[in-house]
Amino acid sequence: MKELKHRFSSGFFIVLALALLIFGSNNTSFVNAVRGQITDFFVPILSVASRPLQAVDDLIDWTQQVAIVFSENKRLLAENAQLKQAQITSSQLAIDNQRLKRLLNVGEGQVNIIAAARVVSDSESPFFKSVLINRGTDDGVLKGQAIINEDGIVGRIINAGSSSSRVLLATDINSHIPIKLASSGINMILEGDNSPYPKLGFLPIGEEISVGDLILTSGYGMVFPPDLPVGQVLEITEEGIKIKLSAKLYNLNYVSIVGYEIIRSSVTRRDDRSSKGKK
Amino acid sequence: MMKGPESKSERGFRWALPSISILGLIILMQLPYRISFLDNLLPFLPMAAVYYWGIFKPNLLPVSAVFFLGLLQDILSGGPLGMMALLLILVRLFVIQQGRRFLEREFLFSWLVFIIVALIFGLATWAISSIYIREPQYIWDALGQSMLTIAIFPAIVWGLGLFRLMLVAEKR
């Protein structure tokens, strides 16, 4: 009798797991809401549990910084002098750029930093590349928003709970990010393939690309603001073009959640109103 | 190596120790280690723990607990919902089908059987993930995880052995 009961309960849970595998893959709003609530509960635990790792990481960073402090200071002084020159040039270009945009009536993209967040969990799976961050809808985070860090793009929010969110990394096979070649402005798609180096898709025939070329976000898709650093071309083979991302996705600590929207200039809004009035 | 006093009864919260140990390993697997190669090679720690408790304390690890722990791992890792729940139940079922006396005999024998279980487990995660993503994935990543799990199995047995000692109630 006991054996029969055991067999029945095992069978029941196997069927339940199979049903979840088949129907849970649709990622319905109910499934996402339940996932969000459970991760909300575990994020504080993961946050506390990851503190020792954080402390070790900080110690290693500190030791490395102390070891190179003199050479780094020398390099930074030289870089500072160069940057001062570049700042003067770029401020002149920014004024020119604004004037030309006003003349052409180009819609200005507005980038809002929604929040800064800490990465508290990593999927640590070869087939699913995502991380959990400790910010959610309570902090203004929404599904689809972009995640960046100081080096470049990281990924986008795919599920937001009230106090935690899941970020699909740019290396995941489901990640597709509109990008462009910095030198020529050719638009392409960055396609994750679960390897550390995502590949380039939709390179127009006849266009030239070479190792070391800089890749930026194009701003298409309205998720990532334009001109954010993505990475550099790592290798070009018959199988495809591989990109080395600027951000080290295996070493994420703090990230920023970014909202992006196009704000039309006052000239356009006035034109829109007048055309509606005429109708 | 794997033998110990098992005859005494469990009291208090001790009945939950196997589940707590597996929960701890699930949380350990989700921490951000920030090491480049580790995200593809993290061992299947909860699977090894289910195998261990399935041999020594199957009555303290009911199939419902295995299901919910597997589901929790799926939710925290962002993987397909139900994958780990299904595979962990199958590991438990296999161990119980073999019978405790069969696997409890010697550590080396148990380890040899575990090699087969871990390899099949790795292949199954690869197959389910490939079907879920609808694209064949790189098989050696999953097998690498299996190999690492096999390699550290003695350490897991030692660690869980300490937990098992806590299950032995003091004579009153």
PDB file of N, CA, C and O in Angstrom, chain A residues 6 9-10 13-14 16-17 20-21 25 31 35 38 42 45 49 53-54 57 119-130 166 173 194 250-253, chain B residues 27 29-34 36 39-40 42 63-64 67 71-72 75-82 86 89-90 92-93 126 129 132-133 135 137-138 141 145:
ATOM      1  N   HIS A   6       3.522   5.780  -2.804  1.00  0.00           N
ATOM      2  CA  HIS A   6       4.756   6.440  -3.232  1.00  0.00           C
ATOM      3  C   HIS A   6       4.818   6.581  -4.750  1.00  0.00           C
ATOM      4  O   HIS A   6       5.153   7.622  -5.290  1.00  0.00           O
ATOM      5  N   SER A   9       2.356   9.279  -5.856  1.00  0.00           N
ATOM      6  CA  SER A   9       2.810  10.664  -5.619  1.00  0.00           C
ATOM      7  C   SER A   9       3.953  11.034  -6.566  1.00  0.00           C
ATOM      8  O   SER A   9       4.001  12.150  -7.085  1.00  0.00           O
ATOM      9  N   SER A  10       4.865  10.070  -6.831  1.00  0.00           N
ATOM     10  CA  SER A  10       5.963  10.351  -7.779  1.00  0.00           C
ATOM     11  C   SER A  10       5.393  10.628  -9.161  1.00  0.00           C
ATOM     12  O   SER A  10       5.793  11.595  -9.827  1.00  0.00           O
ATOM     13  N   PHE A  13       3.715  14.116  -9.355  1.00  0.00           N
ATOM     14  CA  PHE A  13       4.647  15.253  -9.445  1.00  0.00           C
ATOM     15  C   PHE A  13       5.429  15.251 -10.761  1.00  0.00           C
ATOM     16  O   PHE A  13       5.803  16.312 -11.257  1.00  0.00           O
ATOM     17  N   ILE A  14       5.665  14.062 -11.326  1.00  0.00           N
ATOM     18  CA  ILE A  14       6.334  14.010 -12.639  1.00  0.00           C
ATOM     19  C   ILE A  14       5.420  14.628 -13.706  1.00  0.00           C
ATOM     20  O   ILE A  14       5.865  15.439 -14.527  1.00  0.00           O
ATOM     21  N   LEU A  16       3.058  16.790 -13.148  1.00  0.00           N
ATOM     22  CA  LEU A  16       2.967  18.225 -12.844  1.00  0.00           C
ATOM     23  C   LEU A  16       4.188  18.980 -13.408  1.00  0.00           C
ATOM     24  O   LEU A  16       4.052  20.048 -14.020  1.00  0.00           O
ATOM     25  N   ALA A  17       5.368  18.381 -13.220  1.00  0.00           N
ATOM     26  CA  ALA A  17       6.602  19.016 -13.726  1.00  0.00           C
ATOM     27  C   ALA A  17       6.584  19.081 -15.254  1.00  0.00           C
ATOM     28  O   ALA A  17       6.971  20.095 -15.849  1.00  0.00           O
ATOM     29  N   LEU A  20       4.263  21.786 -16.351  1.00  0.00           N
ATOM     30  CA  LEU A  20       4.902  23.101 -16.185  1.00  0.00           C
ATOM     31  C   LEU A  20       5.898  23.367 -17.307  1.00  0.00           C
ATOM     32  O   LEU A  20       5.994  24.477 -17.822  1.00  0.00           O
ATOM     33  N   LEU A  21       6.643  22.311 -17.665  1.00  0.00           N
ATOM     34  CA  LEU A  21       7.640  22.457 -18.738  1.00  0.00           C
ATOM     35  C   LEU A  21       6.975  22.825 -20.063  1.00  0.00           C
ATOM     36  O   LEU A  21       7.478  23.655 -20.816  1.00  0.00           O
ATOM     37  N   SER A  25       6.328  27.423 -20.413  1.00  0.00           N
ATOM     38  CA  SER A  25       7.267  28.082 -21.334  1.00  0.00           C
ATOM     39  C   SER A  25       6.611  29.248 -22.073  1.00  0.00           C
ATOM     40  O   SER A  25       7.289  30.029 -22.715  1.00  0.00           O
ATOM     41  N   VAL A  31       2.394  33.395 -14.798  1.00  0.00           N
ATOM     42  CA  VAL A  31       3.668  32.706 -14.498  1.00  0.00           C
ATOM     43  C   VAL A  31       4.730  33.729 -14.123  1.00  0.00           C
ATOM     44  O   VAL A  31       5.476  33.556 -13.145  1.00  0.00           O
ATOM     45  N   ARG A  35       6.705  34.054 -10.598  1.00  0.00           N
ATOM     46  CA  ARG A  35       8.177  34.064 -10.599  1.00  0.00           C
ATOM     47  C   ARG A  35       8.693  35.317  -9.884  1.00  0.00           C
ATOM     48  O   ARG A  35       9.614  35.255  -9.067  1.00  0.00           O
ATOM     49  N   ILE A  38       8.230  35.170  -6.052  1.00  0.00           N
ATOM     50  CA  ILE A  38       9.169  34.247  -5.387  1.00  0.00           C
ATOM     51  C   ILE A  38      10.579  34.844  -5.392  1.00  0.00           C
ATOM     52  O   ILE A  38      11.279  34.783  -4.374  1.00  0.00           O
ATOM     53  N   PHE A  42      13.257  35.863  -2.259  1.00  0.00           N
ATOM     54  CA  PHE A  42      14.606  35.311  -2.101  1.00  0.00           C
ATOM     55  C   PHE A  42      15.727  36.326  -2.322  1.00  0.00           C
ATOM     56  O   PHE A  42      16.865  36.065  -1.921  1.00  0.00           O
ATOM     57  N   ILE A  45      17.669  37.303   0.749  1.00  0.00           N
ATOM     58  CA  ILE A  45      18.516  36.187   1.212  1.00  0.00           C
ATOM     59  C   ILE A  45      19.758  36.095   0.328  1.00  0.00           C
ATOM     60  O   ILE A  45      20.889  35.969   0.822  1.00  0.00           O
ATOM     61  N   ALA A  49      23.619  36.539   1.325  1.00  0.00           N
ATOM     62  CA  ALA A  49      24.534  35.421   1.054  1.00  0.00           C
ATOM     63  C   ALA A  49      25.684  35.826   0.135  1.00  0.00           C
ATOM     64  O   ALA A  49      26.770  35.245   0.206  1.00  0.00           O
ATOM     65  N   LEU A  53      31.138  37.101  -0.800  1.00  0.00           N
ATOM     66  CA  LEU A  53      31.766  37.102  -2.133  1.00  0.00           C
ATOM     67  C   LEU A  53      32.142  38.519  -2.538  1.00  0.00           C
ATOM     68  O   LEU A  53      33.200  38.772  -3.101  1.00  0.00           O
ATOM     69  N   GLN A  54      31.227  39.451  -2.206  1.00  0.00           N
ATOM     70  CA  GLN A  54      31.458  40.865  -2.511  1.00  0.00           C
ATOM     71  C   GLN A  54      32.701  41.365  -1.772  1.00  0.00           C
ATOM     72  O   GLN A  54      33.532  42.089  -2.334  1.00  0.00           O
ATOM     73  N   ASP A  57      35.774  40.047  -3.383  1.00  0.00           N
ATOM     74  CA  ASP A  57      35.956  40.766  -4.651  1.00  0.00           C
ATOM     75  C   ASP A  57      36.548  42.157  -4.410  1.00  0.00           C
ATOM     76  O   ASP A  57      37.474  42.584  -5.111  1.00  0.00           O
ATOM     77  N   VAL A 119      23.708  43.486  -8.572  1.00  0.00           N
ATOM     78  CA  VAL A 119      23.452  42.123  -9.069  1.00  0.00           C
ATOM     79  C   VAL A 119      23.592  41.173  -7.884  1.00  0.00           C
ATOM     80  O   VAL A 119      24.646  41.110  -7.254  1.00  0.00           O
ATOM     81  N   VAL A 120      22.494  40.472  -7.571  1.00  0.00           N
ATOM     82  CA  VAL A 120      22.522  39.588  -6.394  1.00  0.00           C
ATOM     83  C   VAL A 120      22.537  38.112  -6.763  1.00  0.00           C
ATOM     84  O   VAL A 120      22.787  37.263  -5.915  1.00  0.00           O
ATOM     85  N   SER A 121      22.258  37.816  -8.006  1.00  0.00           N
ATOM     86  CA  SER A 121      22.229  36.404  -8.396  1.00  0.00           C
ATOM     87  C   SER A 121      22.552  36.260  -9.876  1.00  0.00           C
ATOM     88  O   SER A 121      22.209  37.120 -10.688  1.00  0.00           O
ATOM     89  N   ASP A 122      23.221  35.162 -10.199  1.00  0.00           N
ATOM     90  CA  ASP A 122      23.583  34.875 -11.583  1.00  0.00           C
ATOM     91  C   ASP A 122      23.027  33.495 -11.925  1.00  0.00           C
ATOM     92  O   ASP A 122      23.129  32.585 -11.096  1.00  0.00           O
ATOM     93  N   SER A 123      22.440  33.355 -13.110  1.00  0.00           N
ATOM     94  CA  SER A 123      21.831  32.057 -13.447  1.00  0.00           C
ATOM     95  C   SER A 123      22.865  30.932 -13.480  1.00  0.00           C
ATOM     96  O   SER A 123      22.533  29.773 -13.268  1.00  0.00           O
ATOM     97  N   GLU A 124      24.135  31.266 -13.716  1.00  0.00           N
ATOM     98  CA  GLU A 124      25.235  30.287 -13.713  1.00  0.00           C
ATOM     99  C   GLU A 124      24.894  29.043 -14.520  1.00  0.00           C
ATOM    100  O   GLU A 124      25.147  27.923 -14.106  1.00  0.00           O
ATOM    101  N   SER A 125      24.274  29.248 -15.671  1.00  0.00           N
ATOM    102  CA  SER A 125      23.909  28.114 -16.524  1.00  0.00           C
ATOM    103  C   SER A 125      24.498  28.349 -17.911  1.00  0.00           C
ATOM    104  O   SER A 125      24.534  29.481 -18.389  1.00  0.00           O
ATOM    105  N   PRO A 126      24.961  27.267 -18.568  1.00  0.00           N
ATOM    106  CA  PRO A 126      25.497  27.482 -19.919  1.00  0.00           C
ATOM    107  C   PRO A 126      24.417  27.802 -20.947  1.00  0.00           C
ATOM    108  O   PRO A 126      24.717  28.285 -22.029  1.00  0.00           O
ATOM    109  N   PHE A 127      23.147  27.535 -20.606  1.00  0.00           N
ATOM    110  CA  PHE A 127      22.076  27.685 -21.598  1.00  0.00           C
ATOM    111  C   PHE A 127      21.166  28.890 -21.363  1.00  0.00           C
ATOM    112  O   PHE A 127      20.400  29.249 -22.253  1.00  0.00           O
ATOM    113  N   PHE A 128      21.219  29.480 -20.195  1.00  0.00           N
ATOM    114  CA  PHE A 128      20.341  30.619 -19.892  1.00  0.00           C
ATOM    115  C   PHE A 128      21.172  31.695 -19.210  1.00  0.00           C
ATOM    116  O   PHE A 128      21.683  31.475 -18.110  1.00  0.00           O
ATOM    117  N   LYS A 129      21.330  32.827 -19.887  1.00  0.00           N
ATOM    118  CA  LYS A 129      22.210  33.877 -19.374  1.00  0.00           C
ATOM    119  C   LYS A 129      21.369  35.030 -18.824  1.00  0.00           C
ATOM    120  O   LYS A 129      20.869  35.860 -19.591  1.00  0.00           O
ATOM    121  N   SER A 130      21.197  35.048 -17.528  1.00  0.00           N
ATOM    122  CA  SER A 130      20.437  36.137 -16.917  1.00  0.00           C
ATOM    123  C   SER A 130      20.959  36.377 -15.501  1.00  0.00           C
ATOM    124  O   SER A 130      21.619  35.515 -14.917  1.00  0.00           O
ATOM    125  N   ARG A 166      14.562  40.429 -13.289  1.00  0.00           N
ATOM    126  CA  ARG A 166      15.489  39.544 -14.003  1.00  0.00           C
ATOM    127  C   ARG A 166      15.972  40.251 -15.261  1.00  0.00           C
ATOM    128  O   ARG A 166      15.159  40.814 -16.014  1.00  0.00           O
ATOM    129  N   ILE A 173      20.886  33.616 -25.803  1.00  0.00           N
ATOM    130  CA  ILE A 173      20.471  33.288 -27.186  1.00  0.00           C
ATOM    131  C   ILE A 173      19.192  34.027 -27.599  1.00  0.00           C
ATOM    132  O   ILE A 173      18.932  34.210 -28.782  1.00  0.00           O
ATOM    133  N   ASN A 194      24.656  32.425 -26.388  1.00  0.00           N
ATOM    134  CA  ASN A 194      25.036  31.757 -25.130  1.00  0.00           C
ATOM    135  C   ASN A 194      26.543  31.597 -24.956  1.00  0.00           C
ATOM    136  O   ASN A 194      26.984  30.963 -24.002  1.00  0.00           O
ATOM    137  N   TYR A 250      30.446  38.613 -16.916  1.00  0.00           N
ATOM    138  CA  TYR A 250      30.670  37.628 -15.852  1.00  0.00           C
ATOM    139  C   TYR A 250      31.059  38.309 -14.538  1.00  0.00           C
ATOM    140  O   TYR A 250      31.101  37.677 -13.495  1.00  0.00           O
ATOM    141  N   ASN A 251      31.336  39.596 -14.617  1.00  0.00           N
ATOM    142  CA  ASN A 251      31.848  40.307 -13.436  1.00  0.00           C
ATOM    143  C   ASN A 251      30.985  41.531 -13.133  1.00  0.00           C
ATOM    144  O   ASN A 251      31.485  42.618 -12.922  1.00  0.00           O
ATOM    145  N   LEU A 252      29.669  41.328 -13.144  1.00  0.00           N
ATOM    146  CA  LEU A 252      28.769  42.454 -12.904  1.00  0.00           C
ATOM    147  C   LEU A 252      28.579  42.672 -11.414  1.00  0.00           C
ATOM    148  O   LEU A 252      28.420  41.716 -10.659  1.00  0.00           O
ATOM    149  N   ASN A 253      28.578  43.921 -11.035  1.00  0.00           N
ATOM    150  CA  ASN A 253      28.368  44.258  -9.631  1.00  0.00           C
ATOM    151  C   ASN A 253      27.204  45.240  -9.512  1.00  0.00           C
ATOM    152  O   ASN A 253      26.100  44.871  -9.146  1.00  0.00           O
TER     153      ASN A 253
ATOM    154  N   ILE B  27      20.780  27.986  -3.233  1.00  0.00           N
ATOM    155  CA  ILE B  27      21.165  29.403  -3.057  1.00  0.00           C
ATOM    156  C   ILE B  27      22.642  29.591  -3.414  1.00  0.00           C
ATOM    157  O   ILE B  27      23.017  30.548  -4.092  1.00  0.00           O
ATOM    158  N   MET B  29      24.318  27.992  -5.541  1.00  0.00           N
ATOM    159  CA  MET B  29      24.477  27.935  -7.008  1.00  0.00           C
ATOM    160  C   MET B  29      24.077  29.241  -7.693  1.00  0.00           C
ATOM    161  O   MET B  29      24.464  29.481  -8.830  1.00  0.00           O
ATOM    162  N   GLN B  30      23.249  30.047  -7.013  1.00  0.00           N
ATOM    163  CA  GLN B  30      22.744  31.263  -7.658  1.00  0.00           C
ATOM    164  C   GLN B  30      23.602  32.495  -7.371  1.00  0.00           C
ATOM    165  O   GLN B  30      23.354  33.555  -7.930  1.00  0.00           O
ATOM    166  N   LEU B  31      24.581  32.363  -6.497  1.00  0.00           N
ATOM    167  CA  LEU B  31      25.372  33.541  -6.120  1.00  0.00           C
ATOM    168  C   LEU B  31      26.255  33.998  -7.289  1.00  0.00           C
ATOM    169  O   LEU B  31      26.729  33.171  -8.067  1.00  0.00           O
ATOM    170  N   PRO B  32      26.456  35.308  -7.397  1.00  0.00           N
ATOM    171  CA  PRO B  32      27.312  35.798  -8.502  1.00  0.00           C
ATOM    172  C   PRO B  32      28.796  35.640  -8.162  1.00  0.00           C
ATOM    173  O   PRO B  32      29.320  36.382  -7.339  1.00  0.00           O
ATOM    174  N   TYR B  33      29.446  34.651  -8.776  1.00  0.00           N
ATOM    175  CA  TYR B  33      30.853  34.368  -8.423  1.00  0.00           C
ATOM    176  C   TYR B  33      31.844  35.254  -9.176  1.00  0.00           C
ATOM    177  O   TYR B  33      32.991  35.359  -8.808  1.00  0.00           O
ATOM    178  N   ARG B  34      31.394  35.863 -10.250  1.00  0.00           N
ATOM    179  CA  ARG B  34      32.221  36.807 -11.024  1.00  0.00           C
ATOM    180  C   ARG B  34      33.527  36.177 -11.517  1.00  0.00           C
ATOM    181  O   ARG B  34      34.575  36.798 -11.502  1.00  0.00           O
ATOM    182  N   SER B  36      34.974  34.097 -14.855  1.00  0.00           N
ATOM    183  CA  SER B  36      34.502  33.974 -16.237  1.00  0.00           C
ATOM    184  C   SER B  36      34.080  32.558 -16.627  1.00  0.00           C
ATOM    185  O   SER B  36      33.066  32.375 -17.277  1.00  0.00           O
ATOM    186  N   ASP B  39      30.437  30.284 -14.863  1.00  0.00           N
ATOM    187  CA  ASP B  39      29.004  30.300 -15.195  1.00  0.00           C
ATOM    188  C   ASP B  39      28.615  29.184 -16.151  1.00  0.00           C
ATOM    189  O   ASP B  39      27.449  28.835 -16.263  1.00  0.00           O
ATOM    190  N   ASN B  40      29.600  28.587 -16.830  1.00  0.00           N
ATOM    191  CA  ASN B  40      29.294  27.447 -17.700  1.00  0.00           C
ATOM    192  C   ASN B  40      29.621  26.120 -17.040  1.00  0.00           C
ATOM    193  O   ASN B  40      29.325  25.074 -17.588  1.00  0.00           O
ATOM    194  N   LEU B  42      29.351  25.376 -13.408  1.00  0.00           N
ATOM    195  CA  LEU B  42      28.967  25.191 -12.012  1.00  0.00           C
ATOM    196  C   LEU B  42      28.367  23.792 -11.832  1.00  0.00           C
ATOM    197  O   LEU B  42      27.498  23.399 -12.607  1.00  0.00           O
ATOM    198  N   VAL B  63       8.885  13.251  -2.116  1.00  0.00           N
ATOM    199  CA  VAL B  63       8.881  13.673  -3.526  1.00  0.00           C
ATOM    200  C   VAL B  63       8.332  15.093  -3.677  1.00  0.00           C
ATOM    201  O   VAL B  63       8.787  15.861  -4.534  1.00  0.00           O
ATOM    202  N   SER B  64       7.404  15.487  -2.803  1.00  0.00           N
ATOM    203  CA  SER B  64       6.845  16.851  -2.868  1.00  0.00           C
ATOM    204  C   SER B  64       7.935  17.891  -2.571  1.00  0.00           C
ATOM    205  O   SER B  64       8.015  18.924  -3.239  1.00  0.00           O
ATOM    206  N   PHE B  67      10.197  18.174  -5.535  1.00  0.00           N
ATOM    207  CA  PHE B  67       9.513  18.929  -6.597  1.00  0.00           C
ATOM    208  C   PHE B  67       9.621  20.436  -6.344  1.00  0.00           C
ATOM    209  O   PHE B  67      10.024  21.199  -7.234  1.00  0.00           O
ATOM    210  N   LEU B  71      11.657  23.232  -8.436  1.00  0.00           N
ATOM    211  CA  LEU B  71      10.921  24.362  -9.009  1.00  0.00           C
ATOM    212  C   LEU B  71      11.554  25.688  -8.586  1.00  0.00           C
ATOM    213  O   LEU B  71      11.680  26.623  -9.387  1.00  0.00           O
ATOM    214  N   LEU B  72      11.966  25.736  -7.321  1.00  0.00           N
ATOM    215  CA  LEU B  72      12.621  26.948  -6.816  1.00  0.00           C
ATOM    216  C   LEU B  72      13.917  27.220  -7.583  1.00  0.00           C
ATOM    217  O   LEU B  72      14.217  28.363  -7.950  1.00  0.00           O
ATOM    218  N   ILE B  75      13.069  28.681 -10.886  1.00  0.00           N
ATOM    219  CA  ILE B  75      12.628  30.078 -10.788  1.00  0.00           C
ATOM    220  C   ILE B  75      13.822  31.002 -10.549  1.00  0.00           C
ATOM    221  O   ILE B  75      13.974  32.022 -11.207  1.00  0.00           O
ATOM    222  N   LEU B  76      14.703  30.610  -9.617  1.00  0.00           N
ATOM    223  CA  LEU B  76      15.837  31.488  -9.292  1.00  0.00           C
ATOM    224  C   LEU B  76      16.861  31.558 -10.423  1.00  0.00           C
ATOM    225  O   LEU B  76      17.507  32.579 -10.618  1.00  0.00           O
ATOM    226  N   SER B  77      17.000  30.461 -11.171  1.00  0.00           N
ATOM    227  CA  SER B  77      18.006  30.463 -12.240  1.00  0.00           C
ATOM    228  C   SER B  77      17.465  31.054 -13.543  1.00  0.00           C
ATOM    229  O   SER B  77      18.226  31.341 -14.452  1.00  0.00           O
ATOM    230  N   GLY B  78      16.132  31.198 -13.637  1.00  0.00           N
ATOM    231  CA  GLY B  78      15.544  31.730 -14.870  1.00  0.00           C
ATOM    232  C   GLY B  78      15.475  30.693 -15.969  1.00  0.00           C
ATOM    233  O   GLY B  78      15.255  31.038 -17.129  1.00  0.00           O
ATOM    234  N   GLY B  79      15.646  29.430 -15.622  1.00  0.00           N
ATOM    235  CA  GLY B  79      15.589  28.355 -16.619  1.00  0.00           C
ATOM    236  C   GLY B  79      14.156  27.916 -16.882  1.00  0.00           C
ATOM    237  O   GLY B  79      13.214  28.493 -16.338  1.00  0.00           O
ATOM    238  N   PRO B  80      13.987  26.875 -17.712  1.00  0.00           N
ATOM    239  CA  PRO B  80      12.632  26.404 -18.009  1.00  0.00           C
ATOM    240  C   PRO B  80      11.941  25.903 -16.741  1.00  0.00           C
ATOM    241  O   PRO B  80      12.507  25.101 -15.996  1.00  0.00           O
ATOM    242  N   LEU B  81      10.728  26.375 -16.536  1.00  0.00           N
ATOM    243  CA  LEU B  81       9.969  26.020 -15.337  1.00  0.00           C
ATOM    244  C   LEU B  81       9.630  24.521 -15.378  1.00  0.00           C
ATOM    245  O   LEU B  81       8.998  24.071 -16.327  1.00  0.00           O
ATOM    246  N   GLY B  82      10.080  23.793 -14.374  1.00  0.00           N
ATOM    247  CA  GLY B  82       9.758  22.369 -14.287  1.00  0.00           C
ATOM    248  C   GLY B  82      10.915  21.461 -14.666  1.00  0.00           C
ATOM    249  O   GLY B  82      10.866  20.266 -14.394  1.00  0.00           O
ATOM    250  N   LEU B  86      11.535  18.135 -12.507  1.00  0.00           N
ATOM    251  CA  LEU B  86      11.373  16.824 -13.144  1.00  0.00           C
ATOM    252  C   LEU B  86      12.630  15.968 -12.966  1.00  0.00           C
ATOM    253  O   LEU B  86      12.545  14.806 -12.533  1.00  0.00           O
ATOM    254  N   ILE B  89      13.291  14.770  -9.347  1.00  0.00           N
ATOM    255  CA  ILE B  89      12.360  13.701  -8.962  1.00  0.00           C
ATOM    256  C   ILE B  89      12.829  12.368  -9.577  1.00  0.00           C
ATOM    257  O   ILE B  89      12.819  11.330  -8.916  1.00  0.00           O
ATOM    258  N   LEU B  90      13.282  12.432 -10.835  1.00  0.00           N
ATOM    259  CA  LEU B  90      13.737  11.204 -11.498  1.00  0.00           C
ATOM    260  C   LEU B  90      14.983  10.632 -10.817  1.00  0.00           C
ATOM    261  O   LEU B  90      15.121   9.417 -10.694  1.00  0.00           O
ATOM    262  N   ARG B  92      15.714  10.979  -7.614  1.00  0.00           N
ATOM    263  CA  ARG B  92      15.239  10.383  -6.356  1.00  0.00           C
ATOM    264  C   ARG B  92      14.570   9.039  -6.625  1.00  0.00           C
ATOM    265  O   ARG B  92      14.818   8.057  -5.908  1.00  0.00           O
ATOM    266  N   LEU B  93      13.760   9.011  -7.670  1.00  0.00           N
ATOM    267  CA  LEU B  93      13.042   7.781  -8.024  1.00  0.00           C
ATOM    268  C   LEU B  93      14.035   6.666  -8.360  1.00  0.00           C
ATOM    269  O   LEU B  93      13.866   5.523  -7.915  1.00  0.00           O
ATOM    270  N   TRP B 126      20.829  19.248 -21.102  1.00  0.00           N
ATOM    271  CA  TRP B 126      21.182  19.733 -22.443  1.00  0.00           C
ATOM    272  C   TRP B 126      20.013  19.522 -23.412  1.00  0.00           C
ATOM    273  O   TRP B 126      19.643  20.433 -24.159  1.00  0.00           O
ATOM    274  N   SER B 129      16.989  21.797 -22.469  1.00  0.00           N
ATOM    275  CA  SER B 129      17.312  23.202 -22.781  1.00  0.00           C
ATOM    276  C   SER B 129      17.290  23.438 -24.291  1.00  0.00           C
ATOM    277  O   SER B 129      16.785  24.457 -24.759  1.00  0.00           O
ATOM    278  N   TYR B 132      13.755  23.545 -25.412  1.00  0.00           N
ATOM    279  CA  TYR B 132      13.140  24.780 -24.895  1.00  0.00           C
ATOM    280  C   TYR B 132      13.568  25.990 -25.744  1.00  0.00           C
ATOM    281  O   TYR B 132      12.764  26.853 -26.083  1.00  0.00           O
ATOM    282  N   ILE B 133      14.865  26.039 -26.073  1.00  0.00           N
ATOM    283  CA  ILE B 133      15.389  27.168 -26.856  1.00  0.00           C
ATOM    284  C   ILE B 133      15.094  26.989 -28.339  1.00  0.00           C
ATOM    285  O   ILE B 133      15.142  27.934 -29.117  1.00  0.00           O
ATOM    286  N   GLU B 135      16.895  25.214 -30.400  1.00  0.00           N
ATOM    287  CA  GLU B 135      18.168  25.245 -31.132  1.00  0.00           C
ATOM    288  C   GLU B 135      19.153  24.365 -30.371  1.00  0.00           C
ATOM    289  O   GLU B 135      19.264  24.506 -29.151  1.00  0.00           O
ATOM    290  N   GLN B 137      22.098  23.119 -28.406  1.00  0.00           N
ATOM    291  CA  GLN B 137      23.107  23.848 -27.649  1.00  0.00           C
ATOM    292  C   GLN B 137      24.423  23.067 -27.602  1.00  0.00           C
ATOM    293  O   GLN B 137      24.477  21.909 -28.022  1.00  0.00           O
ATOM    294  N   TYR B 138      25.433  23.707 -27.061  1.00  0.00           N
ATOM    295  CA  TYR B 138      26.769  23.100 -26.994  1.00  0.00           C
ATOM    296  C   TYR B 138      26.763  22.036 -25.890  1.00  0.00           C
ATOM    297  O   TYR B 138      26.676  22.355 -24.702  1.00  0.00           O
ATOM    298  N   ASP B 141      29.233  21.793 -22.575  1.00  0.00           N
ATOM    299  CA  ASP B 141      29.021  22.604 -21.367  1.00  0.00           C
ATOM    300  C   ASP B 141      28.299  21.787 -20.302  1.00  0.00           C
ATOM    301  O   ASP B 141      28.683  21.774 -19.132  1.00  0.00           O
ATOM    302  N   GLN B 145      29.713  20.263 -16.717  1.00  0.00           N
ATOM    303  CA  GLN B 145      29.066  20.411 -15.406  1.00  0.00           C
ATOM    304  C   GLN B 145      28.953  19.045 -14.719  1.00  0.00           C
ATOM    305  O   GLN B 145      29.187  18.925 -13.517  1.00  0.00           O
TER     306      GLN B 145
END
